[in-house]
Short mmCIF file of C-alpha atoms in Angstrom, two decimals:
data_model
loop_
_atom_site.label_atom_id
_atom_site.label_comp_id
_atom_site.label_asym_id
_atom_site.label_seq_id
_atom_site.Cartn_x
_atom_site.Cartn_y
_atom_site.Cartn_z
CA LYS T 176 71.79 9.19 32.76
CA HIS T 177 68.69 9.40 34.93
CA GLY T 178 66.28 6.47 34.71
CA PRO T 179 66.36 2.71 34.22
CA GLU T 180 68.39 1.12 31.46
CA PRO T 181 66.36 -0.03 28.44
CA TYR T 182 65.81 -3.74 28.00
CA LYS T 183 68.25 -5.45 25.68
CA GLU T 184 67.19 -7.80 22.93
CA GLY T 185 67.13 -11.35 24.22
CA GLU T 186 67.56 -10.28 27.85
CA VAL T 187 66.06 -12.72 30.34
CA VAL T 188 64.08 -10.80 32.95
CA PRO T 189 62.86 -12.55 36.13
CA VAL T 190 59.13 -12.55 36.76
CA TYR T 191 57.68 -11.95 40.22
CA ASN T 192 53.91 -12.52 40.26
CA LYS T 193 53.25 -14.29 43.56
CA GLY T 194 52.50 -13.18 47.09
CA ILE T 195 52.83 -9.41 47.46
CA PHE T 196 53.16 -8.92 43.70
CA ARG T 197 50.16 -11.06 42.76
CA ASN T 198 48.29 -9.48 39.84
CA PRO T 199 44.49 -9.69 40.29
CA GLN T 200 44.15 -10.00 36.51
CA ASP T 201 45.99 -13.34 36.61
CA GLY T 202 42.80 -15.04 37.72
CA PRO T 203 40.72 -15.81 40.81
CA MET T 204 42.11 -16.62 44.23
CA LYS T 205 43.73 -20.00 44.67
CA SER T 206 45.56 -22.03 47.29
CA GLY T 207 48.71 -20.35 48.61
CA ASP T 208 47.63 -16.80 47.78
CA LEU T 209 48.17 -13.99 50.27
CA VAL T 210 44.84 -12.21 50.87
CA ILE T 211 44.25 -8.93 52.72
CA LEU T 212 41.02 -9.01 54.74
CA TYR T 213 39.07 -5.75 55.02
CA PHE T 214 36.32 -6.11 57.64
CA GLU T 215 33.10 -4.18 58.02
CA ASP T 216 34.47 -2.02 60.86
CA GLU T 217 37.39 -0.96 58.60
CA SER T 218 39.89 -3.14 60.48
CA MET T 219 42.29 -5.28 58.47
CA ASP T 220 44.07 -8.62 58.70
CA TYR T 221 45.69 -11.14 56.36
CA LEU T 222 45.75 -14.85 55.64
CA TYR T 223 47.44 -17.39 53.38
CA LEU T 224 44.82 -19.56 51.68
CA ARG T 225 45.07 -23.21 52.81
CA PRO T 226 41.76 -24.77 51.68
CA GLU T 227 43.22 -28.28 51.55
CA ASN T 228 43.67 -28.17 55.35
CA PHE T 229 40.06 -27.01 55.92
CA ALA T 230 41.53 -23.89 57.52
CA LYS T 231 39.37 -21.02 58.65
CA HIS T 232 39.86 -17.49 59.93
CA SER T 233 37.97 -16.90 63.18
CA GLY T 234 37.18 -13.62 64.90
CA LYS T 235 34.40 -11.42 66.17
CA PHE T 236 32.85 -11.34 62.70
CA GLY T 237 32.48 -15.11 62.56
CA ASP T 238 34.34 -17.99 60.94
CA PHE T 239 35.54 -17.52 57.34
CA ASP T 240 36.37 -20.82 55.65
CA HIS T 241 39.32 -20.69 53.25
CA ARG T 242 37.34 -22.76 50.74
CA ASP T 243 34.90 -19.86 50.36
CA PHE T 244 37.73 -17.69 48.94
CA VAL T 245 39.03 -20.11 46.31
CA GLY T 246 37.64 -19.43 42.83
CA LYS T 247 36.44 -15.91 43.61
CA GLU T 248 37.97 -12.71 42.29
CA PHE T 249 39.92 -10.28 44.43
CA GLY T 250 37.65 -7.52 45.72
CA GLU T 251 34.59 -9.73 46.21
CA LYS T 252 32.53 -9.75 49.39
CA ILE T 253 32.87 -12.89 51.50
CA PHE T 254 30.35 -13.85 54.21
CA SER T 255 31.15 -15.84 57.33
CA ARG T 256 29.73 -19.31 57.92
CA THR T 257 28.81 -18.49 61.53
CA ASN T 258 27.14 -15.50 63.10
CA LYS T 259 29.34 -12.73 64.37
CA VAL T 260 29.88 -12.12 68.07
CA GLY T 261 27.96 -9.24 69.60
CA ARG T 262 28.55 -7.24 72.76
CA ARG T 263 29.79 -9.05 75.87
CA GLY T 264 30.49 -12.17 73.84
CA LYS T 265 26.85 -12.85 72.97
CA GLN T 266 26.13 -14.48 69.61
CA SER T 267 24.53 -12.14 67.08
CA SER T 268 21.86 -13.11 64.61
CA GLU T 269 23.76 -11.54 61.67
CA LYS T 270 26.47 -12.96 59.49
CA GLY T 271 29.81 -11.18 59.32
CA TRP T 272 31.40 -10.12 56.05
CA LEU T 273 34.65 -8.83 54.60
CA TYR T 274 36.27 -7.81 51.33
CA ALA T 275 39.12 -9.98 50.01
CA LEU T 276 41.75 -7.55 48.68
CA CYS T 277 44.76 -8.21 46.51
CA PRO T 278 47.97 -7.50 48.47
CA THR T 279 50.20 -4.47 47.84
CA PRO T 280 53.22 -3.20 49.80
CA GLU T 281 51.02 -0.46 51.29
CA LEU T 282 48.33 -2.89 52.47
CA TRP T 283 50.96 -5.30 53.76
CA THR T 284 52.46 -2.51 55.87
CA GLU T 285 49.07 -2.11 57.58
CA VAL T 286 48.64 -5.78 58.54
CA LEU T 287 52.11 -7.36 58.83
CA PRO T 288 53.20 -8.91 62.15
CA HIS T 289 55.34 -6.39 64.02
CA ARG T 290 58.70 -7.60 65.27
CA THR T 291 60.10 -4.08 65.51
CA GLN T 292 58.93 -0.54 64.80
CA ILE T 293 58.08 -0.32 61.10
CA VAL T 294 58.58 2.43 58.51
CA GLN T 295 55.18 3.96 57.73
CA THR T 296 53.97 4.34 54.15
CA SER T 297 54.39 8.13 54.14
CA ASP T 298 58.05 7.73 55.10
CA GLN T 299 58.49 4.87 52.62
CA ALA T 300 57.43 7.05 49.70
CA VAL T 301 59.85 9.86 50.60
CA ILE T 302 62.74 7.45 51.15
CA CYS T 303 62.27 5.65 47.82
CA PHE T 304 62.06 8.99 46.02
CA GLN T 305 65.13 10.49 47.68
CA LEU T 306 67.17 7.33 47.05
CA SER T 307 66.20 7.47 43.34
CA LEU T 308 65.19 3.82 43.24
CA TRP T 309 64.13 2.31 39.93
CA ASP T 310 64.30 -0.91 37.96
CA GLY T 311 67.77 -2.44 37.99
CA LYS T 312 69.25 -0.68 41.02
CA VAL T 313 70.99 -2.45 43.89
CA VAL T 314 70.06 -1.09 47.32
CA ILE T 315 71.34 -2.08 50.77
CA GLU T 316 69.13 -2.13 53.85
CA ALA T 317 70.65 -2.40 57.31
CA GLY T 318 67.99 -3.38 59.84
CA THR T 319 65.44 -5.70 58.22
CA GLY T 320 63.10 -5.64 61.21
CA SER T 321 59.55 -6.51 60.16
CA GLY T 322 60.30 -6.20 56.43
CA ALA T 323 57.95 -3.33 55.57
CA MET T 324 60.67 -1.12 54.04
CA THR T 325 62.23 -4.13 52.31
CA THR T 326 58.95 -4.82 50.51
CA ALA T 327 58.54 -1.19 49.43
CA MET T 328 62.08 -0.96 48.03
CA ALA T 329 61.76 -4.34 46.28
CA ARG T 330 58.70 -3.08 44.41
CA CYS T 331 60.74 -0.06 43.18
CA VAL T 332 63.81 -1.96 41.90
CA MET T 333 62.05 -5.05 40.45
CA PRO T 334 62.43 -7.01 38.26
CA ARG T 335 66.15 -6.52 37.48
CA GLY T 336 67.24 -4.88 40.73
CA SER T 337 68.06 -6.30 44.14
CA VAL T 338 67.60 -5.44 47.82
CA ARG T 339 70.40 -6.70 50.08
CA THR T 340 68.94 -6.58 53.57
CA PHE T 341 70.89 -7.26 56.78
CA GLU T 342 69.62 -8.02 60.29
CA PHE T 343 71.82 -8.43 63.39
CA ASN T 344 69.20 -10.41 65.36
CA GLU T 345 69.31 -14.05 64.27
CA VAL T 346 65.72 -14.86 65.26
CA ARG T 347 64.29 -11.84 63.43
CA ALA T 348 66.51 -12.56 60.43
CA GLN T 349 65.17 -16.12 60.11
CA LYS T 350 61.54 -15.02 60.53
CA ALA T 351 62.02 -12.33 57.87
CA ARG T 352 63.59 -14.86 55.50
CA ASP T 353 60.63 -17.24 55.88
CA GLU T 354 58.16 -14.40 55.44
CA PHE T 355 59.87 -13.16 52.28
CA GLU T 356 59.67 -16.65 50.79
CA MET T 357 55.92 -16.87 51.49
CA ASN T 358 55.33 -13.40 50.03
CA GLY T 359 57.19 -14.06 46.79
CA LEU T 360 60.24 -11.92 47.65
CA THR T 361 62.80 -14.47 46.53
CA GLU T 362 66.41 -14.11 45.49
CA PRO T 363 67.86 -12.29 43.64
CA LEU T 364 65.18 -9.63 44.23
CA VAL T 365 65.54 -9.78 48.03
CA VAL T 366 68.71 -11.23 49.57
CA PRO T 367 68.34 -11.44 53.39
CA ARG T 368 71.44 -11.90 55.51
CA TYR T 369 72.18 -12.34 59.22
CA ARG T 370 75.10 -10.00 59.95
CA ASP T 371 76.22 -7.25 62.32
CA VAL T 372 77.06 -4.57 59.77
CA CYS T 373 78.30 -2.07 62.35
CA GLY T 374 81.11 -4.40 63.41
CA GLU T 375 81.66 -6.60 60.36
CA GLY T 376 80.65 -4.38 57.47
CA PHE T 377 78.48 -5.41 54.52
CA GLY T 378 80.94 -7.75 52.80
CA MET T 379 80.54 -5.75 49.58
CA SER T 380 82.71 -3.31 47.68
CA LYS T 381 81.37 -0.66 45.29
CA GLU T 382 78.24 -2.66 44.40
CA ALA T 383 75.23 -0.70 45.73
CA ASP T 384 73.53 2.32 44.19
CA ALA T 385 71.82 3.37 47.44
CA ILE T 386 71.75 2.45 51.11
CA PHE T 387 69.13 2.69 53.86
CA LEU T 388 70.07 2.43 57.55
CA ASP T 389 67.52 1.66 60.25
CA LEU T 390 69.93 1.10 63.14
CA PRO T 391 70.20 2.27 66.76
CA GLU T 392 73.71 3.63 66.07
CA PRO T 393 73.81 4.41 62.32
CA TRP T 394 77.00 6.48 62.57
CA LEU T 395 78.96 3.27 63.21
CA ALA T 396 77.98 1.96 59.77
CA VAL T 397 78.81 5.08 57.71
CA ASP T 398 82.38 3.98 56.91
CA HIS T 399 81.17 0.53 55.85
CA ALA T 400 78.40 2.12 53.77
CA ILE T 401 80.90 4.21 51.80
CA GLU T 402 82.96 1.10 51.13
CA ALA T 403 79.94 -0.94 49.96
CA CYS T 404 78.37 1.72 47.72
CA LYS T 405 79.35 3.10 44.35
CA HIS T 406 80.77 6.61 43.95
CA GLY T 407 78.05 9.21 44.56
CA ALA T 408 75.47 6.72 45.88
CA ARG T 409 72.47 8.00 47.82
CA PHE T 410 72.29 7.50 51.59
CA CYS T 411 69.37 7.53 54.04
CA SER T 412 69.27 7.04 57.80
CA TYR T 413 66.02 6.47 59.72
CA SER T 414 66.36 7.69 63.33
CA PRO T 415 63.55 8.28 65.85
CA CYS T 416 65.71 10.48 68.14
CA ILE T 417 67.41 13.77 67.28
CA GLU T 418 70.54 12.73 69.21
CA GLN T 419 71.00 9.92 66.68
CA VAL T 420 70.71 12.44 63.86
CA GLN T 421 73.36 14.72 65.38
CA LYS T 422 75.96 11.95 65.65
CA THR T 423 75.15 10.63 62.18
CA VAL T 424 75.42 14.05 60.55
CA ASP T 425 78.75 14.69 62.31
CA LYS T 426 80.09 11.45 60.87
CA LEU T 427 78.78 12.26 57.39
CA ARG T 428 80.47 15.67 57.50
CA GLU T 429 83.68 14.06 58.67
CA ARG T 430 83.59 11.84 55.56
CA HIS T 431 82.88 14.84 53.28
CA CYS T 432 79.40 13.75 52.18
CA ASP T 433 77.39 16.18 50.04
CA HIS T 434 73.87 17.61 50.24
CA ILE T 435 73.23 16.51 53.82
CA LYS T 436 69.69 17.25 54.97
CA THR T 437 67.29 15.95 57.62
CA ILE T 438 63.51 16.06 57.22
CA GLU T 439 60.45 14.86 59.10
CA VAL T 440 57.28 13.67 57.34
CA ARG T 441 54.04 14.71 59.05
CA GLU T 442 50.75 13.51 57.58
CA ARG T 443 47.73 15.79 58.01
CA GLU T 444 44.27 14.83 56.80
CA PHE T 445 41.62 17.31 55.64
CA GLU T 446 37.86 16.92 55.43
CA VAL T 447 35.84 18.64 52.71
CA VAL T 448 32.66 20.09 54.24
CA LYS T 449 29.86 22.34 53.06
CA ASN T 450 30.42 26.03 53.71
CA GLU T 451 27.38 27.09 55.74
CA MET T 452 28.41 30.75 55.59
CA ALA T 453 27.93 30.77 51.82
CA GLU T 454 24.13 30.63 52.41
CA VAL T 455 24.09 33.21 55.21
CA VAL T 456 26.43 35.92 53.96
CA PRO T 457 25.00 37.83 50.97
CA PRO T 458 27.06 37.91 47.79
CA PRO T 459 29.41 40.87 47.38
CA GLN T 460 28.23 43.98 45.60
CA ARG T 461 29.69 47.30 44.75
CA VAL T 462 28.26 50.16 46.80
CA VAL T 463 27.20 53.23 44.89
CA GLU T 464 28.62 56.37 46.39
CA GLY T 465 25.96 58.14 48.40
CA ASP T 466 23.87 55.00 49.04
CA GLU T 467 24.25 55.03 52.83
CA GLU T 468 21.38 52.59 53.39
CA HIS T 469 23.19 49.62 51.82
CA ALA T 470 26.75 50.69 52.58
CA SER T 471 26.75 49.22 56.12
CA LYS T 472 25.17 45.87 55.16
CA ALA T 473 27.01 44.97 51.96
CA ARG T 474 30.54 43.67 51.59
CA LYS T 475 32.46 46.46 49.91
CA VAL T 476 34.53 45.49 46.88
CA GLU T 477 36.98 47.75 45.11
CA GLU T 478 36.31 48.65 41.48
CA ASP T 479 39.28 46.65 40.19
CA GLN T 480 38.35 43.47 42.11
CA PRO T 481 36.01 40.76 40.75
CA LEU T 482 32.80 39.90 42.56
CA TRP T 483 33.62 36.44 43.96
CA PRO T 484 30.99 34.76 46.21
CA LEU T 485 31.99 32.58 49.14
CA PRO T 486 32.92 29.03 48.05
CA PRO T 487 30.20 26.41 48.65
CA TYR T 488 32.73 23.92 50.09
CA MET T 489 35.91 24.22 52.15
CA ALA T 490 38.66 21.95 53.48
CA VAL T 491 38.93 21.69 57.26
CA PRO T 492 41.91 19.91 58.87
CA TYR T 493 41.19 17.19 61.39
CA PRO T 494 42.17 18.22 64.94
CA GLU T 495 44.27 15.07 65.34
CA GLN T 496 47.12 13.99 63.11
CA ARG T 497 49.73 11.25 63.19
CA GLY T 498 52.58 12.23 65.48
CA HIS T 499 56.31 11.95 65.10
CA THR T 500 57.64 8.78 63.45
CA ALA T 501 61.32 9.41 62.71
CA TYR T 502 63.86 11.82 61.25
CA LEU T 503 65.09 11.01 57.75
CA THR T 504 68.68 12.03 57.01
CA PHE T 505 69.73 12.02 53.35
CA CYS T 506 73.02 12.72 51.62
CA THR T 507 75.18 11.81 48.64
CA LEU T 508 78.13 9.63 49.58
CA PRO T 509 81.57 10.95 48.62
CA TYR T 510 84.23 9.59 46.35
CA SER T 511 86.13 7.10 48.45
CA TRP T 512 89.68 7.59 47.13
CA GLY T 513 92.08 9.94 48.94
CA TYR T 514 92.73 13.49 47.82
CA ASP T 515 96.24 12.60 46.65
CA GLU T 516 94.74 9.85 44.46
CA ARG T 517 92.24 12.01 42.61
CA ALA T 518 92.15 12.11 38.83
CA PRO T 519 93.16 15.32 37.00
CA TYR T 520 90.71 18.21 36.97
CA LEU T 521 88.32 18.64 34.06
CA ASP T 522 90.14 21.76 32.85
CA GLY T 523 93.46 19.89 32.62
CA ARG T 524 95.22 21.39 35.65
CA PRO T 525 97.67 19.02 37.36
CA LEU T 526 97.08 18.04 40.96
CA PRO T 527 99.42 19.36 43.66
CA ASP T 528 101.65 16.90 45.46
CA LEU T 529 99.78 16.22 48.70
CA SER T 530 101.78 13.19 49.82
CA GLU T 531 103.54 15.18 52.57
CA TYR T 532 100.34 16.62 53.99
CA PRO T 533 97.86 14.89 56.31
CA GLU T 534 94.24 14.57 55.25
CA GLY T 535 92.47 17.93 55.54
CA MET T 536 95.72 19.99 55.23
CA TYR T 537 96.65 21.49 51.87
CA PRO T 538 99.34 23.99 50.75
CA ASN T 539 98.21 27.49 49.85
CA GLU T 540 99.70 29.68 47.13
CA GLU T 541 102.60 30.78 49.39
CA GLY T 542 103.50 27.17 50.19
CA ASP T 543 102.32 27.33 53.82
CA ASP T 544 100.01 24.77 55.38
CA GLU T 545 96.40 25.83 55.46
CA GLU T 546 93.50 23.84 56.83
CA MET T 547 90.64 23.58 54.36
CA ALA T 548 87.18 22.14 55.00
CA GLU T 549 86.78 20.91 51.44
CA ALA T 550 88.87 19.51 48.64
CA PRO T 551 90.58 21.83 46.13
CA ALA T 552 88.18 23.61 43.79
CA GLY T 553 87.22 21.88 40.57
CA PRO T 554 85.19 18.71 39.98
CA PRO T 555 87.37 15.60 39.60
CA ILE T 556 86.82 12.87 37.07
CA PRO T 557 85.79 9.64 38.82
CA PRO T 558 88.14 6.72 38.15
CA SER T 559 86.95 4.11 35.71
#
């Protein structure tokens, strides 16, 4: 069955409506809210409202008092109490301003404090789609880092799902835990842990529906990932270097994973501009045979073709685009039991006795050993 399970009668569903998941329809801004600041030069920042401490946000656009935000709706324009700073540090005669935006995982990715390289929003969307994340799923993340990907996956699996995120650096793990608490990513939605998953594993067995690895050596965690995930779970590895991809794919093939593929997401922006040639070039017309005077100046159109003028607008790509971020390797994890432990085939054929043969060696029809790259033909029935 593809899709989230329907809600059961009387089921208690947790509610997450603070921090990142604050709904602007719940009322105006109040103390403790996370606010995204969008300044007049299109730069962005964030703050947690602390009006009781007379806190203020200072910068080149002036001082913004937290008390000026409280009671106003998200999206309103807020003016600074002091004049903004001009060139060479000189005080300007104008007040600065900004828009107070309601936080989302995408906006948080743009402004969060970087402790490591983060997963960009374009990669986040592809990863969540390929991992088939929806309400109620349990997903593992190895490499919490700055928490950008954790927030994106939490939004996909909420409210009944869970993100189990692991970080091997103790300082980063504690900072991420504190940040999640302030942003409303509490347990059981997000469960942060300090653990070296490459050496110690995940401490789970057949619990996760998907797994995401953002590690320097992801191939060391493949065996632990298969142990922690359910049969046929989805797998993703985020690797900036192609050498990492090669070693990871070799390990996935060794463990007989299916549908292995590696992609790269490149974002290219287009600008819609007015087509100046549409006003210069005359519209097409059919040339009458023998009319030599107009034959050289008109655009010839065959009899069976419509007379289409040049479009008034066209899309032109920007010369610059965002460069390489990382390679995304996806696959479906295999069934974890051995070949001699498989259930009978769907058509009722009995399994051959493979107890005397090492893994990867199977008897052929003549009884001789033959090395095969895959399991015997026929889909097995997963164990209950």
